[in-house]
Coordinates of C-alpha atoms in Angstrom, one line a residue:
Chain A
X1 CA -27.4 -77.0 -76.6
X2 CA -25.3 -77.3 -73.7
X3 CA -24.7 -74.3 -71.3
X4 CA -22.4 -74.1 -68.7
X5 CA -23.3 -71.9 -65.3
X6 CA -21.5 -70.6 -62.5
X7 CA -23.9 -68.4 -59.9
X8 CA -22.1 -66.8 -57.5
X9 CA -24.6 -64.6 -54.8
X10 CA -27.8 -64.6 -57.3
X11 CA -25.4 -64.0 -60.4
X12 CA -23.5 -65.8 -62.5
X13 CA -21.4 -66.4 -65.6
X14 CA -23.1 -68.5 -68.7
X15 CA -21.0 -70.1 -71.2
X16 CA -22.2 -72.2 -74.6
X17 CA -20.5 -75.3 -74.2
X18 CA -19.2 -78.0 -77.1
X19 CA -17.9 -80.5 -75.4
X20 CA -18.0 -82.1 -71.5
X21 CA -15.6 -84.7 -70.2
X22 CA -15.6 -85.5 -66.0
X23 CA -13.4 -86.9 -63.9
X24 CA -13.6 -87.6 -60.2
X25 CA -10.2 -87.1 -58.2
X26 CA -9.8 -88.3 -54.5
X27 CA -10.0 -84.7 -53.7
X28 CA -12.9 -83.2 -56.1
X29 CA -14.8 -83.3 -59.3
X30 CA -12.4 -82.1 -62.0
X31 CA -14.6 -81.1 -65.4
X32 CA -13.0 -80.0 -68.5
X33 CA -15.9 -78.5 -71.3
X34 CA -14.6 -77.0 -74.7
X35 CA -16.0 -73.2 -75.7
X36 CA -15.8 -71.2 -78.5
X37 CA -15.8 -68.2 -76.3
X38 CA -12.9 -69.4 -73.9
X39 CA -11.7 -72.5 -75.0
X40 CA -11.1 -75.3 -73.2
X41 CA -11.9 -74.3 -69.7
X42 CA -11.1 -76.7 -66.1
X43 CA -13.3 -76.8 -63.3
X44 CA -12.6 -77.6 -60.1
X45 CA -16.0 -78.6 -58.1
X46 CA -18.1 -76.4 -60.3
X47 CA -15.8 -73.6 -60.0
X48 CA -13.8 -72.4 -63.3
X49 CA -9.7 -72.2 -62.6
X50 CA -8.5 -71.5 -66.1
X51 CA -9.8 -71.3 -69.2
X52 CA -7.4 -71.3 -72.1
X53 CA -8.5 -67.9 -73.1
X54 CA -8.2 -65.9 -70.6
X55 CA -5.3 -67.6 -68.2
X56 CA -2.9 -65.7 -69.2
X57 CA -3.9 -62.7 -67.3
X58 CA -4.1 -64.9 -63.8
X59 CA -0.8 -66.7 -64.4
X60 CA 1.1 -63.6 -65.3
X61 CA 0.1 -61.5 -62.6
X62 CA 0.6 -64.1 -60.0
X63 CA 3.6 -65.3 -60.8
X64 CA 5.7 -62.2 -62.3
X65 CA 5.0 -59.5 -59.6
X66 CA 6.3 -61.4 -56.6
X67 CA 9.3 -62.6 -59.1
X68 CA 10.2 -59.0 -60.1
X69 CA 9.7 -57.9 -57.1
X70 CA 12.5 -60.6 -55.6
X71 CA 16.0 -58.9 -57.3
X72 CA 17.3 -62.4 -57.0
X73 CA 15.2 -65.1 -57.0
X74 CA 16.2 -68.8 -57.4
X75 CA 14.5 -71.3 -55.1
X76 CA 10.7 -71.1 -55.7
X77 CA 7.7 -73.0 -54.3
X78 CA 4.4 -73.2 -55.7
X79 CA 1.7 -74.6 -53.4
X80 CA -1.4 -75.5 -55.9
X81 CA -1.2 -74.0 -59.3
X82 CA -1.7 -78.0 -60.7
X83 CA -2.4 -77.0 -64.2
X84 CA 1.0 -75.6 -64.2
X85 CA 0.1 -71.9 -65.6
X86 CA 2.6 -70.3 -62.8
X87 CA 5.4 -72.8 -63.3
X88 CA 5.2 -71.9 -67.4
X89 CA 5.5 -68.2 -66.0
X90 CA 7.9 -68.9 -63.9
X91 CA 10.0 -70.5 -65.7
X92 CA 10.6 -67.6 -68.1
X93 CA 13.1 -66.1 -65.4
X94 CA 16.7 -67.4 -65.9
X95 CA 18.0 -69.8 -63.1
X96 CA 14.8 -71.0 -60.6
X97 CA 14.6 -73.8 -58.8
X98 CA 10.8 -74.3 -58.6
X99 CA 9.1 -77.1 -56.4
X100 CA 5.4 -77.4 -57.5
X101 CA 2.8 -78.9 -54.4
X102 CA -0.4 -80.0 -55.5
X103 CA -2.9 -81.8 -53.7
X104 CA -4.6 -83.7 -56.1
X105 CA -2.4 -85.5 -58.7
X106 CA -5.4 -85.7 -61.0
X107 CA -5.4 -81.9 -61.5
X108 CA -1.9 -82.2 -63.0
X109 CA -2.8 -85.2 -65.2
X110 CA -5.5 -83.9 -66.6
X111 CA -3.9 -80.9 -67.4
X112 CA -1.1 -82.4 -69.1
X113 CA -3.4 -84.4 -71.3
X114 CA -6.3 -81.7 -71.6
X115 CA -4.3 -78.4 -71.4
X116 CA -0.5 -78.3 -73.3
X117 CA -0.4 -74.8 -73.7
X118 CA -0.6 -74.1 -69.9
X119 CA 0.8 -77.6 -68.5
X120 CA 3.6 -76.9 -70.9
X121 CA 6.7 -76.4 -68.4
X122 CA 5.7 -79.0 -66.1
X123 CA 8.3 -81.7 -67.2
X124 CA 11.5 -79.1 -67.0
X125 CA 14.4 -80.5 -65.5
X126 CA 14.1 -77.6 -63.1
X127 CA 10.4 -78.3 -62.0
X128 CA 10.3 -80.8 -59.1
X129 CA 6.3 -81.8 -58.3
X130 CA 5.5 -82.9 -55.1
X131 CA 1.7 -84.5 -54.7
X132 CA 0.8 -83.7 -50.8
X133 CA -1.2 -81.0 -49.1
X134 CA 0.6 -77.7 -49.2
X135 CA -0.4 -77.1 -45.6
X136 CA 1.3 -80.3 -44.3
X137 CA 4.3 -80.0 -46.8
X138 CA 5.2 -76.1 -45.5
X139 CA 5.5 -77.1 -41.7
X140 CA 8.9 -77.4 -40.4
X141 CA 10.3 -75.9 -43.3
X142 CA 13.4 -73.5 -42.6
X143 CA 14.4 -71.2 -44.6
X144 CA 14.3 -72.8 -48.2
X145 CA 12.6 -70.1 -50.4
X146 CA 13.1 -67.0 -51.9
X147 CA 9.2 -67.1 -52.9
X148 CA 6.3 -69.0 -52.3
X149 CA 3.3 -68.8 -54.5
X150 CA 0.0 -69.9 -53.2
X151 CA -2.0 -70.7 -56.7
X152 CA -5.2 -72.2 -54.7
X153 CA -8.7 -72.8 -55.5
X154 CA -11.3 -70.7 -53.2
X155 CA -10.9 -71.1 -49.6
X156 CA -13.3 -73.0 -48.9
X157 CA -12.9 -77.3 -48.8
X158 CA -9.1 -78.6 -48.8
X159 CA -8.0 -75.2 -50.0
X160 CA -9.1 -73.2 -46.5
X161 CA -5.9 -74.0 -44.8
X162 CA -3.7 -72.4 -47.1
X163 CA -5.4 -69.3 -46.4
X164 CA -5.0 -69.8 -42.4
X165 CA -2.9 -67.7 -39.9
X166 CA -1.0 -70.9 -39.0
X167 CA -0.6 -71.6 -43.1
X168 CA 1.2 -67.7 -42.7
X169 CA 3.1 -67.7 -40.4
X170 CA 4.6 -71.5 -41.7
X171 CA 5.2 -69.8 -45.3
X172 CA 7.1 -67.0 -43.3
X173 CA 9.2 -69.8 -41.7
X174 CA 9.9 -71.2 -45.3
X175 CA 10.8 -68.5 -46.6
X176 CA 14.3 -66.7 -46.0
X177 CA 14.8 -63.9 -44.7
X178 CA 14.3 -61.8 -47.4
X179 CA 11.5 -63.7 -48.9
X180 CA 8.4 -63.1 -50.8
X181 CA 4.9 -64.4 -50.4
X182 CA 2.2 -64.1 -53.0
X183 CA -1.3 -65.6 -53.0
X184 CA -4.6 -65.5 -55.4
X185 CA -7.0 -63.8 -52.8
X186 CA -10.3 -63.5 -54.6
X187 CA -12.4 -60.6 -55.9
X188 CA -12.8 -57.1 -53.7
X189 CA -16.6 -57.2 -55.6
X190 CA -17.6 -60.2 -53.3
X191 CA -15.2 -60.7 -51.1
X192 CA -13.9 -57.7 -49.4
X193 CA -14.2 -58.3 -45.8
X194 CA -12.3 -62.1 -46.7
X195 CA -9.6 -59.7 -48.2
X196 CA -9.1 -57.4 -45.4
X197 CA -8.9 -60.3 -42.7
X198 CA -6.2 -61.8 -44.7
X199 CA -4.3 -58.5 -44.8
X200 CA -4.8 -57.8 -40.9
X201 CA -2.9 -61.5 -40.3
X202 CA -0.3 -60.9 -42.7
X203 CA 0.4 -57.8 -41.5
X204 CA 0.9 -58.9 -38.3
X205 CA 3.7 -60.9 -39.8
X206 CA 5.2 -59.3 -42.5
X207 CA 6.3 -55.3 -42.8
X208 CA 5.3 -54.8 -46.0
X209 CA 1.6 -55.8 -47.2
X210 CA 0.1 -55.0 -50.8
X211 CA -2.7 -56.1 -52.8
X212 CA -3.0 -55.9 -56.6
X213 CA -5.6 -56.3 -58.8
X214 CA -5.9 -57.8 -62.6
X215 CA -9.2 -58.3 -64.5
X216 CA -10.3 -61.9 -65.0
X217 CA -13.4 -62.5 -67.1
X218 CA -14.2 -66.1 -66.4
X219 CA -13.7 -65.5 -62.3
X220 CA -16.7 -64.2 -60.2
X221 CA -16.9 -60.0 -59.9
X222 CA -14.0 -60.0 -62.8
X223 CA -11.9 -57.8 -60.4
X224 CA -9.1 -60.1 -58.5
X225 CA -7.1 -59.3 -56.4
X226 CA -3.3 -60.8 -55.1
X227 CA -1.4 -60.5 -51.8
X228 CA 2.3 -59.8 -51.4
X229 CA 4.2 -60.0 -48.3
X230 CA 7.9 -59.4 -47.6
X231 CA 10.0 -58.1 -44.7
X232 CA 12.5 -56.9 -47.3
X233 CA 11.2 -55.8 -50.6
X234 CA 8.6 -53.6 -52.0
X235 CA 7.2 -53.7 -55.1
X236 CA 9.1 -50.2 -56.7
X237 CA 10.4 -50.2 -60.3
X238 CA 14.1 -49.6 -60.9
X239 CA 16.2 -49.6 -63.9
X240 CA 17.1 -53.5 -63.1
X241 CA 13.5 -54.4 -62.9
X242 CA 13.0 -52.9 -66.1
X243 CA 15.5 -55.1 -67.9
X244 CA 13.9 -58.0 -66.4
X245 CA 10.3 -57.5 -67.2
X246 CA 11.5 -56.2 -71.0
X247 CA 12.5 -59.7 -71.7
X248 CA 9.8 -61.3 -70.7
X249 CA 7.4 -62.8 -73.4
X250 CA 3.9 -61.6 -71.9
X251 CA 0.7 -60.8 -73.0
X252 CA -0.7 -58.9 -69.9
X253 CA 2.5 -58.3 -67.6
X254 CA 4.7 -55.0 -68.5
X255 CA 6.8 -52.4 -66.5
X256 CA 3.1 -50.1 -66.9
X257 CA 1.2 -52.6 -64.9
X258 CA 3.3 -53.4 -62.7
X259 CA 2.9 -50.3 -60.6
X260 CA -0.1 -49.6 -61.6
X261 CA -2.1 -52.8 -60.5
X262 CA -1.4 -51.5 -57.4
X263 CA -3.4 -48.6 -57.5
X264 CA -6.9 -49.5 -55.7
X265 CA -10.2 -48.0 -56.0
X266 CA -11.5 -46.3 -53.5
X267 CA -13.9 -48.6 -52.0
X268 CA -10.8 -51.3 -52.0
X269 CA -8.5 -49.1 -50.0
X270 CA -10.8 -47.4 -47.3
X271 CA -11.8 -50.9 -46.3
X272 CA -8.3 -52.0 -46.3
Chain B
X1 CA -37.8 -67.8 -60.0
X2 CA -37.0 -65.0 -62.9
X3 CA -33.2 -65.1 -64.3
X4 CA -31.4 -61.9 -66.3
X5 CA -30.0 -63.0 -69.3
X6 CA -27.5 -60.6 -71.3
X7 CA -25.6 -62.9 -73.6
X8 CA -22.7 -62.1 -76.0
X9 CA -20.5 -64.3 -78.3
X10 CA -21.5 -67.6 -76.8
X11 CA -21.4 -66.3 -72.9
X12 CA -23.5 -64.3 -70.6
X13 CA -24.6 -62.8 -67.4
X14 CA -27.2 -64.2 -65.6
X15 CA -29.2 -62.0 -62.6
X16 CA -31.7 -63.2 -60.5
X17 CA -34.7 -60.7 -60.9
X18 CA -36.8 -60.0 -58.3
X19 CA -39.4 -57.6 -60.2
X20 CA -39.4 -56.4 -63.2
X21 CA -40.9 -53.7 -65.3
X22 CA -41.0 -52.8 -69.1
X23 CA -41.2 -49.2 -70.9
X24 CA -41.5 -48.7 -75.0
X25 CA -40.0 -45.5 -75.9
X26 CA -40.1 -44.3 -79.5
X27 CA -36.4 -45.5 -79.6
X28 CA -36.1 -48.5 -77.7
X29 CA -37.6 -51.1 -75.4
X30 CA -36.5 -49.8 -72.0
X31 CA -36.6 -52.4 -68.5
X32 CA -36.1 -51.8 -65.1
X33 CA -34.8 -55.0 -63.0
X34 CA -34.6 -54.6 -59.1
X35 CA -32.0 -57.2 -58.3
X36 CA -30.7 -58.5 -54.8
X37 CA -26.9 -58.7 -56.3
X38 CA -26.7 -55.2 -58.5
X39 CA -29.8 -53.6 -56.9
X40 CA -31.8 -52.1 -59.7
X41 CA -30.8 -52.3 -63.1
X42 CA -31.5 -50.0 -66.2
X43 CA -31.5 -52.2 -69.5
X44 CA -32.0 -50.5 -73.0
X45 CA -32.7 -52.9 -76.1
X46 CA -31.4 -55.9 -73.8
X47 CA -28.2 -54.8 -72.9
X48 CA -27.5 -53.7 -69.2
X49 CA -26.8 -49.9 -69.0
X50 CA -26.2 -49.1 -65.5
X51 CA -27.0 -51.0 -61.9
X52 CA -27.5 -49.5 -58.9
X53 CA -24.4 -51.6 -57.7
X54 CA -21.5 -50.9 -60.0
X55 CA -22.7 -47.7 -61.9
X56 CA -20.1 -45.3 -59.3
X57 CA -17.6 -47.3 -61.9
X58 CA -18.3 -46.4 -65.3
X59 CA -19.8 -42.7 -64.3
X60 CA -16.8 -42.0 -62.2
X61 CA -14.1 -43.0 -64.8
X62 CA -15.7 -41.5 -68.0
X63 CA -16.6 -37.9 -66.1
X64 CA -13.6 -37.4 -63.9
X65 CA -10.6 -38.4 -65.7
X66 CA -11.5 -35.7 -68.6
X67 CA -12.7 -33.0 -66.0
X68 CA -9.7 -33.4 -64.3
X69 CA -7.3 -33.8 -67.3
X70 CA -8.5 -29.9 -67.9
X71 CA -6.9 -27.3 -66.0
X72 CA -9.8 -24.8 -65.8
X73 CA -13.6 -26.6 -67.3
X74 CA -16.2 -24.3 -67.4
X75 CA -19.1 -25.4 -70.5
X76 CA -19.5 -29.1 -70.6
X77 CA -21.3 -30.9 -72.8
X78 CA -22.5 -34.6 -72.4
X79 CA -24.2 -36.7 -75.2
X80 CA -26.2 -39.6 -74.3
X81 CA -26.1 -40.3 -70.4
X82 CA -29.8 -39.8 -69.9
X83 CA -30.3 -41.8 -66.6
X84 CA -27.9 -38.7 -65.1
X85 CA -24.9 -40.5 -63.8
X86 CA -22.6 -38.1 -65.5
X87 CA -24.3 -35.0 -64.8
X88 CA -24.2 -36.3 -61.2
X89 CA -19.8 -37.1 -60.9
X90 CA -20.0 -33.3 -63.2
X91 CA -21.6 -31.6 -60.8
X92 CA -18.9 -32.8 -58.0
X93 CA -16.7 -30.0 -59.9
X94 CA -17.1 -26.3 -59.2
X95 CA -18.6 -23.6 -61.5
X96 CA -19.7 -25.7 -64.5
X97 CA -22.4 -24.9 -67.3
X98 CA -23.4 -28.6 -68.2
X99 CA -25.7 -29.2 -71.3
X100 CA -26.9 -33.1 -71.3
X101 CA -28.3 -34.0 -74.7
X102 CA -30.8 -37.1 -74.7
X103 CA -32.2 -38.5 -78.0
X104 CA -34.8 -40.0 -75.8
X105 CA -36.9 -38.6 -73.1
X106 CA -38.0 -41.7 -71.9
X107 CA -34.7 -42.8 -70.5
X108 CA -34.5 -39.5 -68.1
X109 CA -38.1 -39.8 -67.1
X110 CA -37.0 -43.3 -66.0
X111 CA -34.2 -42.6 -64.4
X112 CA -35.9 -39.9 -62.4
X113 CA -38.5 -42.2 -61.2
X114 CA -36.5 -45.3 -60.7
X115 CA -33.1 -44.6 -60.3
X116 CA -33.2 -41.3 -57.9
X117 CA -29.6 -42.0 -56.5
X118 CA -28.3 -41.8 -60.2
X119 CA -30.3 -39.1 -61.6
X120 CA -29.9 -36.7 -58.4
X121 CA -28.2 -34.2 -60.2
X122 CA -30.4 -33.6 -63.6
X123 CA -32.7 -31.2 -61.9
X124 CA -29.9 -29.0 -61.3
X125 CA -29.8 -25.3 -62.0
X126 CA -26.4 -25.7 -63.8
X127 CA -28.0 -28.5 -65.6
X128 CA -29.8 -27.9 -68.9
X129 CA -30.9 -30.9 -71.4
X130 CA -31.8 -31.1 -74.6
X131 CA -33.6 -33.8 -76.1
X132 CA -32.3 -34.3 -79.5
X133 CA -29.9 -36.9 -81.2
X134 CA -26.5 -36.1 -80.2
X135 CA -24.7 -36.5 -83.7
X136 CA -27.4 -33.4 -85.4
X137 CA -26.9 -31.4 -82.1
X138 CA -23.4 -31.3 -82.3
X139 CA -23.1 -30.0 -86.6
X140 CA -22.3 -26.6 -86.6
X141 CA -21.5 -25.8 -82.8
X142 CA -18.0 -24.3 -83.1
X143 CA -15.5 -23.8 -80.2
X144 CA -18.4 -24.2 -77.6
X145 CA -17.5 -26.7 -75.1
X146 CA -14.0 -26.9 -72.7
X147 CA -15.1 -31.1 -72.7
X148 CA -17.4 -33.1 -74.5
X149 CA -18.4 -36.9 -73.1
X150 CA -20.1 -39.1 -75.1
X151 CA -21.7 -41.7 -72.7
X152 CA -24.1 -43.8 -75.0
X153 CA -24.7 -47.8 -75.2
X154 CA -23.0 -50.0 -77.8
X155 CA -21.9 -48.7 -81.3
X156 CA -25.3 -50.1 -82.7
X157 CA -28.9 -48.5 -83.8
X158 CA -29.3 -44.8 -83.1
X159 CA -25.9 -44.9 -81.2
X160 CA -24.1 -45.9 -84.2
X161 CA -23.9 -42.1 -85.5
X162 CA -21.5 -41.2 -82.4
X163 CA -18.9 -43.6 -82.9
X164 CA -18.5 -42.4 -86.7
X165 CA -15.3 -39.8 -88.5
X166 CA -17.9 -37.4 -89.2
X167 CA -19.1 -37.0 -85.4
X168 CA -15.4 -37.2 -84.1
X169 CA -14.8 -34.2 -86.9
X170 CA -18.4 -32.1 -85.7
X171 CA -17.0 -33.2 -81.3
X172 CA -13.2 -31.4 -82.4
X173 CA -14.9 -28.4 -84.0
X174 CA -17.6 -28.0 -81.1
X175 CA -14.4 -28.2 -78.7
X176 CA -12.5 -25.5 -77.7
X177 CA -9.0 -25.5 -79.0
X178 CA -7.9 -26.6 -76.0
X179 CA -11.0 -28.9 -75.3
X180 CA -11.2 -32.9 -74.7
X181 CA -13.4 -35.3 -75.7
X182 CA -14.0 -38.4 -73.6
X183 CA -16.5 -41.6 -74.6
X184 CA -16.6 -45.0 -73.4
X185 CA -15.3 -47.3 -75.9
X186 CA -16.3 -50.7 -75.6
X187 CA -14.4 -54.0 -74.0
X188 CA -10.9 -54.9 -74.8
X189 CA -11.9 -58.4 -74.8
X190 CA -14.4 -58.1 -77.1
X191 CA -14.3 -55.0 -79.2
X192 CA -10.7 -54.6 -79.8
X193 CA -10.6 -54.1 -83.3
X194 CA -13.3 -52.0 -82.7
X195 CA -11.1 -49.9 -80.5
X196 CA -8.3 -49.7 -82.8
X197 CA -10.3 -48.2 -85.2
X198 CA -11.4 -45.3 -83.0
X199 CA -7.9 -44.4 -82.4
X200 CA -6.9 -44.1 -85.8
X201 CA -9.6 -41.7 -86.4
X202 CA -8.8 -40.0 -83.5
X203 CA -5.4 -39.9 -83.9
X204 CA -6.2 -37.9 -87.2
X205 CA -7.7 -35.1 -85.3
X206 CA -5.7 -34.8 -81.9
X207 CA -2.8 -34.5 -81.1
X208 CA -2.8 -36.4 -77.8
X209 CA -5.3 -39.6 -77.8
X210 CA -5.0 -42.0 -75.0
X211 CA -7.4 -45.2 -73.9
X212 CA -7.6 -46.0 -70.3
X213 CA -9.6 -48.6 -68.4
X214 CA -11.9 -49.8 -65.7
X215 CA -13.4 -52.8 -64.1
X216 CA -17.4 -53.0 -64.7
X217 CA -18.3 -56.5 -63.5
X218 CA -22.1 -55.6 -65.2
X219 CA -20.6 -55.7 -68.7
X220 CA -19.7 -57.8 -71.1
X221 CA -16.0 -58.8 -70.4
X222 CA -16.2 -56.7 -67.4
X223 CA -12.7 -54.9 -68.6
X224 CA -14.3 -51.5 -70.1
X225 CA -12.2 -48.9 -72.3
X226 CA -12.3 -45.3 -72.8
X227 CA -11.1 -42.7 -74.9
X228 CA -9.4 -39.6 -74.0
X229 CA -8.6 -37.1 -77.1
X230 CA -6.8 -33.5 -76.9
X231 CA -4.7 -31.2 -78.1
X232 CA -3.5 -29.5 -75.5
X233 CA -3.7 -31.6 -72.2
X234 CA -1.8 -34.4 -71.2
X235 CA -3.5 -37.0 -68.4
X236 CA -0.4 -36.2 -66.1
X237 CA -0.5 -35.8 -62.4
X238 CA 0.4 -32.4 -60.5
X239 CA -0.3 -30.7 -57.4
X240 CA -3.5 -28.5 -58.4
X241 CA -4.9 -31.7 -60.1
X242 CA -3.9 -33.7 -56.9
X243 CA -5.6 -31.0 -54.8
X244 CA -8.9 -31.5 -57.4
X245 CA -8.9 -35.0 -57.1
X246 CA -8.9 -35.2 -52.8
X247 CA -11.8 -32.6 -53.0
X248 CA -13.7 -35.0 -55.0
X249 CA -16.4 -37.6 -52.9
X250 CA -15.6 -40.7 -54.8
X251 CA -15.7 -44.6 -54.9
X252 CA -13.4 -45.9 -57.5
X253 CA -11.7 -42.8 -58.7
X254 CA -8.3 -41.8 -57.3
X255 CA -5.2 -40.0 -57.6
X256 CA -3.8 -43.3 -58.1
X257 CA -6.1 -44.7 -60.3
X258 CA -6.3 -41.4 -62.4
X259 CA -2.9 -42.6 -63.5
X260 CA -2.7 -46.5 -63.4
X261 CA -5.7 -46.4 -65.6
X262 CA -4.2 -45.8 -68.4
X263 CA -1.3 -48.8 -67.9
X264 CA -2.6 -50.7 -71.0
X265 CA -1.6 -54.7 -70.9
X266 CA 0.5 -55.8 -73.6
X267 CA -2.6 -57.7 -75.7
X268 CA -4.3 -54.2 -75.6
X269 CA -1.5 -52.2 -76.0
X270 CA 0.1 -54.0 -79.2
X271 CA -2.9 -53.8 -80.8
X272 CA -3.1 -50.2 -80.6

């Protein structure tokens, strides 16, 4: 019987495994195994990204708070996010422009082949992919988006610049005026002081700073937080907002969570 | 090297162990795990009851958002919750007569030798216990208790009893009129049919029944469910509650997260 392991900090997460199939990409070792208790799940380097089971919760959260947030969004970049979970989200709100940037190519292949319910939206006319480093792609970019998503892997390897002050302050370039940046920004259980440094840089650079959290099973700690940074809008419902998040088809996301995933434990906000 | 295993459905948690120790009660096989990730961990039958690391979580949640949902508690009465961690979050509250009843002595005596920053408060003077099983203590008490919490492991073996119609009835009729009942209730990922059934019953005998959640990165599927059940009180913020709530020394439970908790996501919240 085959097990799969991630250990995390002398912990980890054990799942019974059916099936293994491994690639190796010019960036990283891309495994996909098949659960009964999650599905088919991808991993990235030994590190799970999405299992079929559970993404919904990660994809949602990501991509529909910074797009509620914006009353008006239309041109969207999404750095990462290969598999193509935040473009499917995405492209439930009318009218987007979204411009996809993933590193590896391989990522989005194997998706496509391996994962069709999240890879789904990745061939809509209104979904340009771009294969280069999201880091290079954002510099010298003026004023193109209404949001940029960061979907990344953990900082660490060729996903540490995206989580860089100079990575920050180029997104606040590309963005307009008004524009909204949202990023994955792992879990306040074991990462907490990683957290607050990204907040003190952003907040340098952007008036209005929030984390939010979601519960992801398959991801280390369980608790995960997200960043969102905007000179312009803060994340308040309104009677608009409402309308917009009623028609979305979601299975986590709803007007309910959306304030309240902003709420942070105690131990999250004294440290922030 | 020793390695934790609690494994459900085809996944698990594995925790590097550095010692490890082993009680037989007349009940259940009781083990103590000193950790370097949870710090120590109490383990009933297997399953992971509370750790030095996360256990602020769960105690926090299932004794505060009842004691503050009441205006005015006075006689309290917890079942199960023998390693103290709800006596302790009780006893944060002023003027309360607390009865903890135990089915197993073992678990208290343990907790009192092992787990002294969780079991502080059972020596209190406001603090009586009882060792008895909850569901025969409870027949025939009538309009006793301002809140009952039932904090006891998984709906299996001798727990089984307080999860069933007949112990809901005996909780409403040891109640107050105006009293609540509180209990954890299992994992949303996991349990939810489980859940679902709980409410119905519930919603036979109370007029107000709500389910809120919390992250416990120690159990299976992390996300964690309770149930709150009155007829009188709603969980609705004020300015007295507010005031409650800023007096209390906690670290997870807020004024904010007394009301975001129970923002259920759609795949919970369409099933119930």
């Amino acid at each position: 019987m085959l097990w799969f392991t991630e250990q995390h900090k002398d912990s980890g997460l054990i799942i019974k495994t059916k099936s293994y199939k491994e690639y190796h990409s010019e960036y990283q070792r891309i495994e996909v195994i098949n659960t009964r208790r999650y599905g088919k799940i991808l991993i990235l380097d030994g590190l799970i990204q999405t299992s079929e089971k559970d993404e919904f919760i990660y994809h949602e959260m990501l991509a529909h708070v910074p797009l509620i947030t914006h009353p008006n969004p239309k041109d969207i970049l999404i750095i990462g996010g290969g598999d193509g979970g935040i473009v499917r989200e995405a492209c439930k709100h009318q009218n987007l422009n979204i411009t996809l940037v993933e590193i590896d190519k391989q990522v989005v292949e194997v998706a496509l082949k391996e994962f069709p319910s999240i890879s789904s939206a990745l061939k809509n006319d209104n979904v340009k992919i771009i294969y280069e480093d999201g880091s290079l792609f954002i510099k010298n970019k003026k004023a193109i988006y209404d949001i940029i998503i960061v979907d990344s892997s953990d900082p660490i390897s060729h996903s540490k610049s995206l989580f860089s002050s100079k990575f920050f302050i180029d997104a606040k370039l590309a963005l307009k005026k008004d524009g909204i940046l949202a990023f994955q920004c792992e879990s306040p259980f074991l990462h907490l002081n990683f957290i607050k440094k990204t907040k003190k840089t952003l907040s340098e650079l952007f008036k209005i700073v929030k984390y939010y959290l979601a519960v992801i099973p398959t991801y280390p700690g369980s608790l995960w937080s997200f960043a969102l940074a905007s000179n312009t809008f803060e994340p308040k419902m309104n009677s608009k907002k409402l309308k917009r998040i009623q028609s979305l088809k979601t299975k986590y996301f709803n007007e309910e969570i959306y304030q309240a995933c902003f709420a942070l434990p105690n131990f999250i906000r004294e440290k922030l």
